[in-house]
């Protein structure tokens, strides 16, 4: 049996997906990128292969993607995360029986993207914010740290918020942090602050999506898509339902793994 790997080296997390010859996802791993992207990506891949009991020689083709992809010397191919995200999103939606994907919202650790696809799944347009932490996972990490809760708890707090969510006006993460400190000083609850932060990110991300055009069949992925409070805020602001795959953080790695299997098959012919 041959296996194929997609390695997404993101600014915050390394995601690896392994597929078999039928393109089925058989294992994945998420680990911190830290300061040594290449070293940690290599270690994570070795660990995943060992967990899955796959010999190194059986891994016949690897595609690297993401922010740190150029560093992964062993990759047979390197592709942009936009392409890998689009392939992975369409495949995940198909597997999970969702509507055909036309618009992808991706929020990563340090950037956010909106990608528009045509009916063939080709990327026709994309917009990206990588200059400002507001509207990214980093912003949520900073907020959670300040509120002394885990990022994985933000969703829970969001749904406990009462009434109209607070308005967070600062567009810069640093100023937003001071704004949050001010709100805490005025005895606003953590729940209401969290909901306010989610709505402020939702409004920013919708502005980004509007730049590529909002076409129904909206898919949201990246680590922050695990936060159902943020999902709720985006859906409310958009007044549209969005589809979240089962494993939103590994979509791009999955897309790269699918491409790895296709490239291998093409080269073997
Ligand atoms: P990148 O590809 O840029 O490294 P990811 O798509 O891996 O980014 O997303 C990383 C972000 O996901 C983190 O900064 C964090 O805010 C968020 N995140 C990770 N795990 C969770 C979780 N369990 N619940 C909510 N948010 C999460």
PDB file of C-alpha atoms and ligand atoms in Angstrom:
ATOM      1  CA  UNK A   1       0.000   0.000   0.000  1.00  0.00           C
ATOM      2  CA  UNK A   2       1.194   3.496  -0.861  1.00  0.00           C
ATOM      3  CA  UNK A   3       0.464   6.552   1.260  1.00  0.00           C
ATOM      4  CA  UNK A   4       0.482  10.287   0.562  1.00  0.00           C
ATOM      5  CA  UNK A   5       1.044  13.194   2.915  1.00  0.00           C
ATOM      6  CA  UNK A   6      -0.103  16.786   2.967  1.00  0.00           C
ATOM      7  CA  UNK A   7       1.877  19.000   5.320  1.00  0.00           C
ATOM      8  CA  UNK A   8       0.453  22.418   6.105  1.00  0.00           C
ATOM      9  CA  UNK A   9       3.074  24.468   7.928  1.00  0.00           C
ATOM     10  CA  UNK A  10       1.034  27.357   9.300  1.00  0.00           C
ATOM     11  CA  UNK A  11       2.202  30.340  11.320  1.00  0.00           C
ATOM     12  CA  UNK A  12       0.714  28.836  14.480  1.00  0.00           C
ATOM     13  CA  UNK A  13       0.231  25.121  13.894  1.00  0.00           C
ATOM     14  CA  UNK A  14       1.635  22.341  11.714  1.00  0.00           C
ATOM     15  CA  UNK A  15      -1.095  20.122  10.309  1.00  0.00           C
ATOM     16  CA  UNK A  16      -0.392  16.798   8.631  1.00  0.00           C
ATOM     17  CA  UNK A  17      -2.887  14.601   6.802  1.00  0.00           C
ATOM     18  CA  UNK A  18      -2.178  11.145   5.397  1.00  0.00           C
ATOM     19  CA  UNK A  19      -4.372   9.567   2.726  1.00  0.00           C
ATOM     20  CA  UNK A  20      -4.261   6.087   1.248  1.00  0.00           C
ATOM     21  CA  UNK A  21      -4.496   5.023  -2.411  1.00  0.00           C
ATOM     22  CA  UNK A  22      -8.253   5.563  -2.427  1.00  0.00           C
ATOM     23  CA  UNK A  23      -7.796   9.142  -1.192  1.00  0.00           C
ATOM     24  CA  UNK A  24      -9.276   8.308   2.201  1.00  0.00           C
ATOM     25  CA  UNK A  25      -7.973  10.240   5.207  1.00  0.00           C
ATOM     26  CA  UNK A  26      -6.382   7.662   7.451  1.00  0.00           C
ATOM     27  CA  UNK A  27      -4.649   9.880   9.993  1.00  0.00           C
ATOM     28  CA  UNK A  28      -3.809  13.429  10.931  1.00  0.00           C
ATOM     29  CA  UNK A  29      -1.762  15.391  13.418  1.00  0.00           C
ATOM     30  CA  UNK A  30      -1.772  18.952  14.692  1.00  0.00           C
ATOM     31  CA  UNK A  31       1.222  20.343  16.547  1.00  0.00           C
ATOM     32  CA  UNK A  32       2.603  23.791  17.373  1.00  0.00           C
ATOM     33  CA  UNK A  33       4.787  25.472  14.734  1.00  0.00           C
ATOM     34  CA  UNK A  34       6.950  27.095  17.409  1.00  0.00           C
ATOM     35  CA  UNK A  35      10.134  28.756  16.208  1.00  0.00           C
ATOM     36  CA  UNK A  36      11.599  25.825  14.255  1.00  0.00           C
ATOM     37  CA  UNK A  37       9.066  25.084  11.519  1.00  0.00           C
ATOM     38  CA  UNK A  38      11.201  22.586   9.640  1.00  0.00           C
ATOM     39  CA  UNK A  39      12.381  20.606  12.664  1.00  0.00           C
ATOM     40  CA  UNK A  40       8.929  20.391  14.219  1.00  0.00           C
ATOM     41  CA  UNK A  41       7.259  19.473  10.922  1.00  0.00           C
ATOM     42  CA  UNK A  42       9.759  16.647  10.376  1.00  0.00           C
ATOM     43  CA  UNK A  43       9.269  15.371  13.918  1.00  0.00           C
ATOM     44  CA  UNK A  44       5.474  15.548  13.646  1.00  0.00           C
ATOM     45  CA  UNK A  45       5.528  13.590  10.375  1.00  0.00           C
ATOM     46  CA  UNK A  46       7.796  10.891  11.850  1.00  0.00           C
ATOM     47  CA  UNK A  47       5.507  10.609  14.900  1.00  0.00           C
ATOM     48  CA  UNK A  48       2.364  10.339  12.802  1.00  0.00           C
ATOM     49  CA  UNK A  49       3.878   7.643  10.559  1.00  0.00           C
ATOM     50  CA  UNK A  50       4.896   5.691  13.641  1.00  0.00           C
ATOM     51  CA  UNK A  51       1.423   6.076  15.240  1.00  0.00           C
ATOM     52  CA  UNK A  52      -0.154   4.793  12.015  1.00  0.00           C
ATOM     53  CA  UNK A  53       2.473   2.059  11.659  1.00  0.00           C
ATOM     54  CA  UNK A  54       3.438   3.240   8.174  1.00  0.00           C
ATOM     55  CA  UNK A  55       7.008   2.593   7.007  1.00  0.00           C
ATOM     56  CA  UNK A  56       8.852   5.627   5.610  1.00  0.00           C
ATOM     57  CA  UNK A  57       9.188   3.875   2.178  1.00  0.00           C
ATOM     58  CA  UNK A  58       5.426   3.506   1.926  1.00  0.00           C
ATOM     59  CA  UNK A  59       5.010   7.265   2.036  1.00  0.00           C
ATOM     60  CA  UNK A  60       5.621   7.835  -1.662  1.00  0.00           C
ATOM     61  CA  UNK A  61       4.672  11.462  -2.249  1.00  0.00           C
ATOM     62  CA  UNK A  62       4.502  14.528  -0.031  1.00  0.00           C
ATOM     63  CA  UNK A  63       3.059  17.942  -0.775  1.00  0.00           C
ATOM     64  CA  UNK A  64       3.912  20.852   1.513  1.00  0.00           C
ATOM     65  CA  UNK A  65       1.766  23.942   1.812  1.00  0.00           C
ATOM     66  CA  UNK A  66       1.249  26.895   4.146  1.00  0.00           C
ATOM     67  CA  UNK A  67       3.381  29.727   5.358  1.00  0.00           C
ATOM     68  CA  UNK A  68       6.500  27.615   6.023  1.00  0.00           C
ATOM     69  CA  UNK A  69       6.210  25.230   3.061  1.00  0.00           C
ATOM     70  CA  UNK A  70       9.440  26.391   1.387  1.00  0.00           C
ATOM     71  CA  UNK A  71      11.420  25.093   4.372  1.00  0.00           C
ATOM     72  CA  UNK A  72      10.229  21.524   4.012  1.00  0.00           C
ATOM     73  CA  UNK A  73      13.032  20.219   1.790  1.00  0.00           C
ATOM     74  CA  UNK A  74      11.783  16.633   1.554  1.00  0.00           C
ATOM     75  CA  UNK A  75       8.494  17.590  -0.082  1.00  0.00           C
ATOM     76  CA  UNK A  76       8.024  16.344  -3.644  1.00  0.00           C
ATOM     77  CA  UNK A  77       5.943  19.406  -4.397  1.00  0.00           C
ATOM     78  CA  UNK A  78       5.003  22.708  -2.765  1.00  0.00           C
ATOM     79  CA  UNK A  79       1.694  24.440  -3.407  1.00  0.00           C
ATOM     80  CA  UNK A  80      -0.037  27.574  -2.168  1.00  0.00           C
ATOM     81  CA  UNK A  81      -2.430  27.207   0.749  1.00  0.00           C
ATOM     82  CA  UNK A  82      -5.197  28.780  -1.342  1.00  0.00           C
ATOM     83  CA  UNK A  83      -5.095  25.883  -3.823  1.00  0.00           C
ATOM     84  CA  UNK A  84      -4.749  23.244  -1.087  1.00  0.00           C
ATOM     85  CA  UNK A  85      -7.584  24.797   0.923  1.00  0.00           C
ATOM     86  CA  UNK A  86      -9.905  24.761  -2.092  1.00  0.00           C
ATOM     87  CA  UNK A  87      -9.158  21.096  -2.884  1.00  0.00           C
ATOM     88  CA  UNK A  88      -9.541  20.022   0.750  1.00  0.00           C
ATOM     89  CA  UNK A  89     -12.737  22.001   1.305  1.00  0.00           C
ATOM     90  CA  UNK A  90     -14.461  20.533  -1.751  1.00  0.00           C
ATOM     91  CA  UNK A  91     -13.398  17.017  -0.809  1.00  0.00           C
ATOM     92  CA  UNK A  92     -14.518  17.406   2.837  1.00  0.00           C
ATOM     93  CA  UNK A  93     -17.879  18.853   1.778  1.00  0.00           C
ATOM     94  CA  UNK A  94     -18.412  15.951  -0.636  1.00  0.00           C
ATOM     95  CA  UNK A  95     -17.523  13.323   1.991  1.00  0.00           C
ATOM     96  CA  UNK A  96     -19.836  14.955   4.530  1.00  0.00           C
ATOM     97  CA  UNK A  97     -22.675  15.348   2.027  1.00  0.00           C
ATOM     98  CA  UNK A  98     -22.708  19.150   2.183  1.00  0.00           C
ATOM     99  CA  UNK A  99     -23.793  21.526  -0.548  1.00  0.00           C
ATOM    100  CA  UNK A 100     -21.204  22.374  -3.220  1.00  0.00           C
ATOM    101  CA  UNK A 101     -18.672  24.891  -1.909  1.00  0.00           C
ATOM    102  CA  UNK A 102     -18.551  28.298  -3.595  1.00  0.00           C
ATOM    103  CA  UNK A 103     -17.054  30.500  -0.885  1.00  0.00           C
ATOM    104  CA  UNK A 104     -14.364  29.612   1.665  1.00  0.00           C
ATOM    105  CA  UNK A 105     -13.680  31.627   4.786  1.00  0.00           C
ATOM    106  CA  UNK A 106     -10.376  30.625   6.357  1.00  0.00           C
ATOM    107  CA  UNK A 107      -9.165  32.092   9.610  1.00  0.00           C
ATOM    108  CA  UNK A 108      -5.666  31.031  10.561  1.00  0.00           C
ATOM    109  CA  UNK A 109      -3.303  31.969  13.338  1.00  0.00           C
ATOM    110  CA  UNK A 110      -2.046  35.155  11.722  1.00  0.00           C
ATOM    111  CA  UNK A 111      -4.165  35.768   8.669  1.00  0.00           C
ATOM    112  CA  UNK A 112      -7.662  35.457   7.329  1.00  0.00           C
ATOM    113  CA  UNK A 113      -8.767  34.707   3.777  1.00  0.00           C
ATOM    114  CA  UNK A 114     -11.850  34.626   1.616  1.00  0.00           C
ATOM    115  CA  UNK A 115     -11.732  32.395  -1.460  1.00  0.00           C
ATOM    116  CA  UNK A 116     -14.278  32.262  -4.241  1.00  0.00           C
ATOM    117  CA  UNK A 117     -14.657  29.088  -6.341  1.00  0.00           C
ATOM    118  CA  UNK A 118     -16.419  28.396  -9.628  1.00  0.00           C
ATOM    119  CA  UNK A 119     -18.617  25.337 -10.175  1.00  0.00           C
ATOM    120  CA  UNK A 120     -15.543  23.299 -11.214  1.00  0.00           C
ATOM    121  CA  UNK A 121     -13.811  24.124  -7.939  1.00  0.00           C
ATOM    122  CA  UNK A 122     -11.285  26.492  -9.522  1.00  0.00           C
ATOM    123  CA  UNK A 123     -10.209  29.464  -7.456  1.00  0.00           C
ATOM    124  CA  UNK A 124     -11.571  32.529  -9.248  1.00  0.00           C
ATOM    125  CA  UNK A 125     -10.763  35.161  -6.659  1.00  0.00           C
ATOM    126  CA  UNK A 126      -9.344  35.546  -3.188  1.00  0.00           C
ATOM    127  CA  UNK A 127      -8.759  38.238  -0.605  1.00  0.00           C
ATOM    128  CA  UNK A 128      -6.406  38.091   2.330  1.00  0.00           C
ATOM    129  CA  UNK A 129      -5.698  40.016   5.502  1.00  0.00           C
ATOM    130  CA  UNK A 130      -2.233  39.256   6.800  1.00  0.00           C
ATOM    131  CA  UNK A 131      -1.259  42.698   8.027  1.00  0.00           C
ATOM    132  CA  UNK A 132      -3.435  43.028  11.059  1.00  0.00           C
ATOM    133  CA  UNK A 133      -3.971  40.525  13.867  1.00  0.00           C
ATOM    134  CA  UNK A 134      -7.579  41.628  14.463  1.00  0.00           C
ATOM    135  CA  UNK A 135      -9.773  39.043  12.760  1.00  0.00           C
ATOM    136  CA  UNK A 136      -7.272  36.226  13.184  1.00  0.00           C
ATOM    137  CA  UNK A 137      -6.662  33.357  15.594  1.00  0.00           C
ATOM    138  CA  UNK A 138      -3.889  35.384  17.228  1.00  0.00           C
ATOM    139  CA  UNK A 139      -6.476  37.964  18.269  1.00  0.00           C
ATOM    140  CA  UNK A 140      -8.609  35.247  19.872  1.00  0.00           C
ATOM    141  CA  UNK A 141      -5.518  33.826  21.611  1.00  0.00           C
ATOM    142  CA  UNK A 142      -4.685  37.260  23.069  1.00  0.00           C
ATOM    143  CA  UNK A 143      -8.292  37.785  24.223  1.00  0.00           C
ATOM    144  CA  UNK A 144      -8.488  34.336  25.842  1.00  0.00           C
ATOM    145  CA  UNK A 145      -5.175  34.890  27.629  1.00  0.00           C
ATOM    146  CA  UNK A 146      -6.326  38.267  28.950  1.00  0.00           C
ATOM    147  CA  UNK A 147      -9.631  36.777  30.137  1.00  0.00           C
ATOM    148  CA  UNK A 148      -7.768  33.822  31.673  1.00  0.00           C
ATOM    149  CA  UNK A 149      -9.722  31.214  29.739  1.00  0.00           C
ATOM    150  CA  UNK A 150      -8.703  28.719  27.033  1.00  0.00           C
ATOM    151  CA  UNK A 151      -9.369  29.445  23.331  1.00  0.00           C
ATOM    152  CA  UNK A 152     -11.346  26.210  23.305  1.00  0.00           C
ATOM    153  CA  UNK A 153     -13.685  27.729  25.942  1.00  0.00           C
ATOM    154  CA  UNK A 154     -14.553  30.881  23.980  1.00  0.00           C
ATOM    155  CA  UNK A 155     -17.576  29.235  22.316  1.00  0.00           C
ATOM    156  CA  UNK A 156     -19.064  28.210  25.654  1.00  0.00           C
ATOM    157  CA  UNK A 157     -18.737  31.760  27.051  1.00  0.00           C
ATOM    158  CA  UNK A 158     -20.252  33.237  23.888  1.00  0.00           C
ATOM    159  CA  UNK A 159     -23.483  31.288  24.279  1.00  0.00           C
ATOM    160  CA  UNK A 160     -23.824  32.376  27.914  1.00  0.00           C
ATOM    161  CA  UNK A 161     -23.773  36.065  26.966  1.00  0.00           C
ATOM    162  CA  UNK A 162     -27.006  37.888  27.810  1.00  0.00           C
ATOM    163  CA  UNK A 163     -28.563  40.552  25.617  1.00  0.00           C
ATOM    164  CA  UNK A 164     -26.844  42.621  22.950  1.00  0.00           C
ATOM    165  CA  UNK A 165     -23.166  41.751  22.547  1.00  0.00           C
ATOM    166  CA  UNK A 166     -20.753  44.484  23.527  1.00  0.00           C
ATOM    167  CA  UNK A 167     -19.219  46.530  20.786  1.00  0.00           C
ATOM    168  CA  UNK A 168     -15.434  46.203  20.472  1.00  0.00           C
ATOM    169  CA  UNK A 169     -14.350  49.065  18.248  1.00  0.00           C
ATOM    170  CA  UNK A 170     -10.573  48.764  18.129  1.00  0.00           C
ATOM    171  CA  UNK A 171      -9.336  47.360  14.865  1.00  0.00           C
ATOM    172  CA  UNK A 172      -5.849  46.633  16.145  1.00  0.00           C
ATOM    173  CA  UNK A 173      -5.221  43.693  18.493  1.00  0.00           C
ATOM    174  CA  UNK A 174      -3.049  45.806  20.788  1.00  0.00           C
ATOM    175  CA  UNK A 175      -5.706  48.518  21.186  1.00  0.00           C
ATOM    176  CA  UNK A 176      -8.446  45.911  21.435  1.00  0.00           C
ATOM    177  CA  UNK A 177      -6.591  44.418  24.384  1.00  0.00           C
ATOM    178  CA  UNK A 178      -6.648  47.813  26.158  1.00  0.00           C
ATOM    179  CA  UNK A 179     -10.329  48.158  25.275  1.00  0.00           C
ATOM    180  CA  UNK A 180     -11.007  44.758  26.874  1.00  0.00           C
ATOM    181  CA  UNK A 181      -9.083  45.758  29.999  1.00  0.00           C
ATOM    182  CA  UNK A 182     -11.304  48.874  30.142  1.00  0.00           C
ATOM    183  CA  UNK A 183     -14.464  46.759  29.843  1.00  0.00           C
ATOM    184  CA  UNK A 184     -13.261  44.417  32.605  1.00  0.00           C
ATOM    185  CA  UNK A 185     -12.594  47.495  34.757  1.00  0.00           C
ATOM    186  CA  UNK A 186     -16.184  48.565  34.191  1.00  0.00           C
ATOM    187  CA  UNK A 187     -17.468  45.208  35.417  1.00  0.00           C
ATOM    188  CA  UNK A 188     -18.652  43.824  32.097  1.00  0.00           C
ATOM    189  CA  UNK A 189     -18.887  40.037  32.139  1.00  0.00           C
ATOM    190  CA  UNK A 190     -16.389  37.776  30.399  1.00  0.00           C
ATOM    191  CA  UNK A 191     -19.327  36.230  28.485  1.00  0.00           C
ATOM    192  CA  UNK A 192     -20.411  39.595  27.036  1.00  0.00           C
ATOM    193  CA  UNK A 193     -16.836  40.583  26.172  1.00  0.00           C
ATOM    194  CA  UNK A 194     -16.255  37.253  24.389  1.00  0.00           C
ATOM    195  CA  UNK A 195     -19.466  37.647  22.370  1.00  0.00           C
ATOM    196  CA  UNK A 196     -18.465  41.249  21.524  1.00  0.00           C
ATOM    197  CA  UNK A 197     -15.065  40.046  20.274  1.00  0.00           C
ATOM    198  CA  UNK A 198     -16.706  37.356  18.118  1.00  0.00           C
ATOM    199  CA  UNK A 199     -19.085  39.856  16.538  1.00  0.00           C
ATOM    200  CA  UNK A 200     -16.242  42.291  15.877  1.00  0.00           C
ATOM    201  CA  UNK A 201     -14.233  39.535  14.117  1.00  0.00           C
ATOM    202  CA  UNK A 202     -17.365  38.442  12.228  1.00  0.00           C
ATOM    203  CA  UNK A 203     -17.890  41.954  10.856  1.00  0.00           C
ATOM    204  CA  UNK A 204     -14.255  42.188   9.744  1.00  0.00           C
ATOM    205  CA  UNK A 205     -14.322  38.799   8.041  1.00  0.00           C
ATOM    206  CA  UNK A 206     -17.570  39.632   6.227  1.00  0.00           C
ATOM    207  CA  UNK A 207     -15.940  42.777   4.796  1.00  0.00           C
ATOM    208  CA  UNK A 208     -13.188  40.504   3.452  1.00  0.00           C
ATOM    209  CA  UNK A 209     -15.698  38.023   1.985  1.00  0.00           C
ATOM    210  CA  UNK A 210     -17.583  40.868   0.289  1.00  0.00           C
ATOM    211  CA  UNK A 211     -14.405  41.686  -1.628  1.00  0.00           C
ATOM    212  CA  UNK A 212     -14.635  38.332  -3.447  1.00  0.00           C
ATOM    213  CA  UNK A 213     -18.454  38.186  -3.470  1.00  0.00           C
ATOM    214  CA  UNK A 214     -20.661  36.109  -1.186  1.00  0.00           C
ATOM    215  CA  UNK A 215     -21.889  33.039  -3.064  1.00  0.00           C
ATOM    216  CA  UNK A 216     -24.011  30.483  -1.187  1.00  0.00           C
ATOM    217  CA  UNK A 217     -22.282  27.236  -0.345  1.00  0.00           C
ATOM    218  CA  UNK A 218     -20.187  28.952   2.333  1.00  0.00           C
ATOM    219  CA  UNK A 219     -17.528  26.917   4.090  1.00  0.00           C
ATOM    220  CA  UNK A 220     -15.551  28.053   7.136  1.00  0.00           C
ATOM    221  CA  UNK A 221     -12.273  26.432   8.190  1.00  0.00           C
ATOM    222  CA  UNK A 222      -8.987  26.992  10.023  1.00  0.00           C
ATOM    223  CA  UNK A 223      -8.494  26.532  13.781  1.00  0.00           C
ATOM    224  CA  UNK A 224     -10.946  29.300  14.810  1.00  0.00           C
ATOM    225  CA  UNK A 225     -13.758  27.429  13.024  1.00  0.00           C
ATOM    226  CA  UNK A 226     -13.640  25.073  16.043  1.00  0.00           C
ATOM    227  CA  UNK A 227     -15.084  27.981  18.018  1.00  0.00           C
ATOM    228  CA  UNK A 228     -18.868  27.653  17.676  1.00  0.00           C
ATOM    229  CA  UNK A 229     -19.376  31.097  19.210  1.00  0.00           C
ATOM    230  CA  UNK A 230     -17.474  32.669  16.334  1.00  0.00           C
ATOM    231  CA  UNK A 231     -19.414  30.505  13.871  1.00  0.00           C
ATOM    232  CA  UNK A 232     -22.666  31.752  15.459  1.00  0.00           C
ATOM    233  CA  UNK A 233     -21.571  35.407  15.179  1.00  0.00           C
ATOM    234  CA  UNK A 234     -20.576  35.034  11.504  1.00  0.00           C
ATOM    235  CA  UNK A 235     -23.854  33.271  10.658  1.00  0.00           C
ATOM    236  CA  UNK A 236     -25.885  35.965  12.429  1.00  0.00           C
ATOM    237  CA  UNK A 237     -24.012  38.811  10.765  1.00  0.00           C
ATOM    238  CA  UNK A 238     -24.211  37.148   7.336  1.00  0.00           C
ATOM    239  CA  UNK A 239     -27.796  35.943   7.916  1.00  0.00           C
ATOM    240  CA  UNK A 240     -26.704  32.808   6.089  1.00  0.00           C
ATOM    241  CA  UNK A 241     -25.858  29.313   7.201  1.00  0.00           C
ATOM    242  CA  UNK A 242     -22.245  28.278   6.880  1.00  0.00           C
ATOM    243  CA  UNK A 243     -20.836  24.776   6.718  1.00  0.00           C
ATOM    244  CA  UNK A 244     -18.126  23.727   9.153  1.00  0.00           C
ATOM    245  CA  UNK A 245     -16.361  20.466   8.298  1.00  0.00           C
ATOM    246  CA  UNK A 246     -15.767  17.848  10.972  1.00  0.00           C
ATOM    247  CA  UNK A 247     -12.048  18.679  11.153  1.00  0.00           C
ATOM    248  CA  UNK A 248     -11.789  22.353  10.156  1.00  0.00           C
ATOM    249  CA  UNK A 249      -8.146  22.815  11.093  1.00  0.00           C
ATOM    250  CA  UNK A 250      -6.821  20.124   8.744  1.00  0.00           C
ATOM    251  CA  UNK A 251      -8.724  20.945   5.529  1.00  0.00           C
ATOM    252  CA  UNK A 252      -5.677  22.495   3.860  1.00  0.00           C
ATOM    253  CA  UNK A 253      -3.394  19.579   4.803  1.00  0.00           C
ATOM    254  CA  UNK A 254      -6.063  17.174   3.544  1.00  0.00           C
ATOM    255  CA  UNK A 255      -6.206  19.081   0.220  1.00  0.00           C
ATOM    256  CA  UNK A 256      -2.404  18.850  -0.078  1.00  0.00           C
ATOM    257  CA  UNK A 257      -2.536  15.075   0.630  1.00  0.00           C
ATOM    258  CA  UNK A 258      -5.186  14.583  -2.076  1.00  0.00           C
ATOM    259  CA  UNK A 259      -3.024  16.515  -4.510  1.00  0.00           C
ATOM    260  CA  UNK A 260      -0.044  14.349  -3.503  1.00  0.00           C
ATOM    261  CA  UNK A 261      -1.963  11.182  -4.447  1.00  0.00           C
ATOM    262  CA  UNK A 262      -3.072  12.711  -7.763  1.00  0.00           C
ATOM    263  CA  UNK A 263       0.438  13.915  -8.651  1.00  0.00           C
ATOM    264  CA  UNK A 264       1.872  10.479  -7.869  1.00  0.00           C
ATOM    265  CA  UNK A 265      -0.741   8.719  -9.970  1.00  0.00           C
ATOM    266  CA  UNK A 266      -0.052  11.123 -12.854  1.00  0.00           C
ATOM    267  CA  UNK A 267       3.719  10.554 -12.674  1.00  0.00           C
ATOM    268  CA  UNK A 268       3.299   6.778 -12.520  1.00  0.00           C
ATOM    269  CA  UNK A 269       1.218   6.665 -15.690  1.00  0.00           C
TER     270      UNK A 269
HETATM  271  P1  LIG B   1      -2.270  28.551  10.908  1.00  0.00           P
HETATM  272  O1  LIG B   1      -2.569  27.633   9.733  1.00  0.00           O
HETATM  273  O2  LIG B   1      -2.106  29.980  10.505  1.00  0.00           O
HETATM  274  O3  LIG B   1      -1.135  28.047  11.748  1.00  0.00           O
HETATM  275  P2  LIG B   1      -4.659  27.426  12.222  1.00  0.00           P
HETATM  276  O4  LIG B   1      -5.689  27.266  11.150  1.00  0.00           O
HETATM  277  O5  LIG B   1      -3.949  26.199  12.658  1.00  0.00           O
HETATM  278  O6  LIG B   1      -3.594  28.565  11.825  1.00  0.00           O
HETATM  279  O7  LIG B   1      -5.387  28.126  13.450  1.00  0.00           O
HETATM  280  C1  LIG B   1      -4.711  28.447  14.643  1.00  0.00           C
HETATM  281  C2  LIG B   1      -5.679  29.156  15.569  1.00  0.00           C
HETATM  282  O8  LIG B   1      -6.806  28.300  15.818  1.00  0.00           O
HETATM  283  C3  LIG B   1      -5.132  29.466  16.945  1.00  0.00           C
HETATM  284  O9  LIG B   1      -4.478  30.725  16.935  1.00  0.00           O
HETATM  285  C4  LIG B   1      -6.378  29.437  17.837  1.00  0.00           C
HETATM  286  O10 LIG B   1      -6.902  30.755  17.977  1.00  0.00           O
HETATM  287  C5  LIG B   1      -7.390  28.611  17.060  1.00  0.00           C
HETATM  288  N1  LIG B   1      -7.722  27.332  17.718  1.00  0.00           N
HETATM  289  C6  LIG B   1      -6.954  26.208  17.767  1.00  0.00           C
HETATM  290  N2  LIG B   1      -7.578  25.220  18.450  1.00  0.00           N
HETATM  291  C7  LIG B   1      -8.775  25.728  18.837  1.00  0.00           C
HETATM  292  C8  LIG B   1      -9.889  25.198  19.573  1.00  0.00           C
HETATM  293  N3  LIG B   1      -9.891  23.943  20.054  1.00  0.00           N
HETATM  294  N4  LIG B   1     -10.952  26.010  19.776  1.00  0.00           N
HETATM  295  C9  LIG B   1     -10.969  27.270  19.297  1.00  0.00           C
HETATM  296  N5  LIG B   1      -9.959  27.825  18.592  1.00  0.00           N
HETATM  297  C10 LIG B   1      -8.873  27.070  18.364  1.00  0.00           C
END
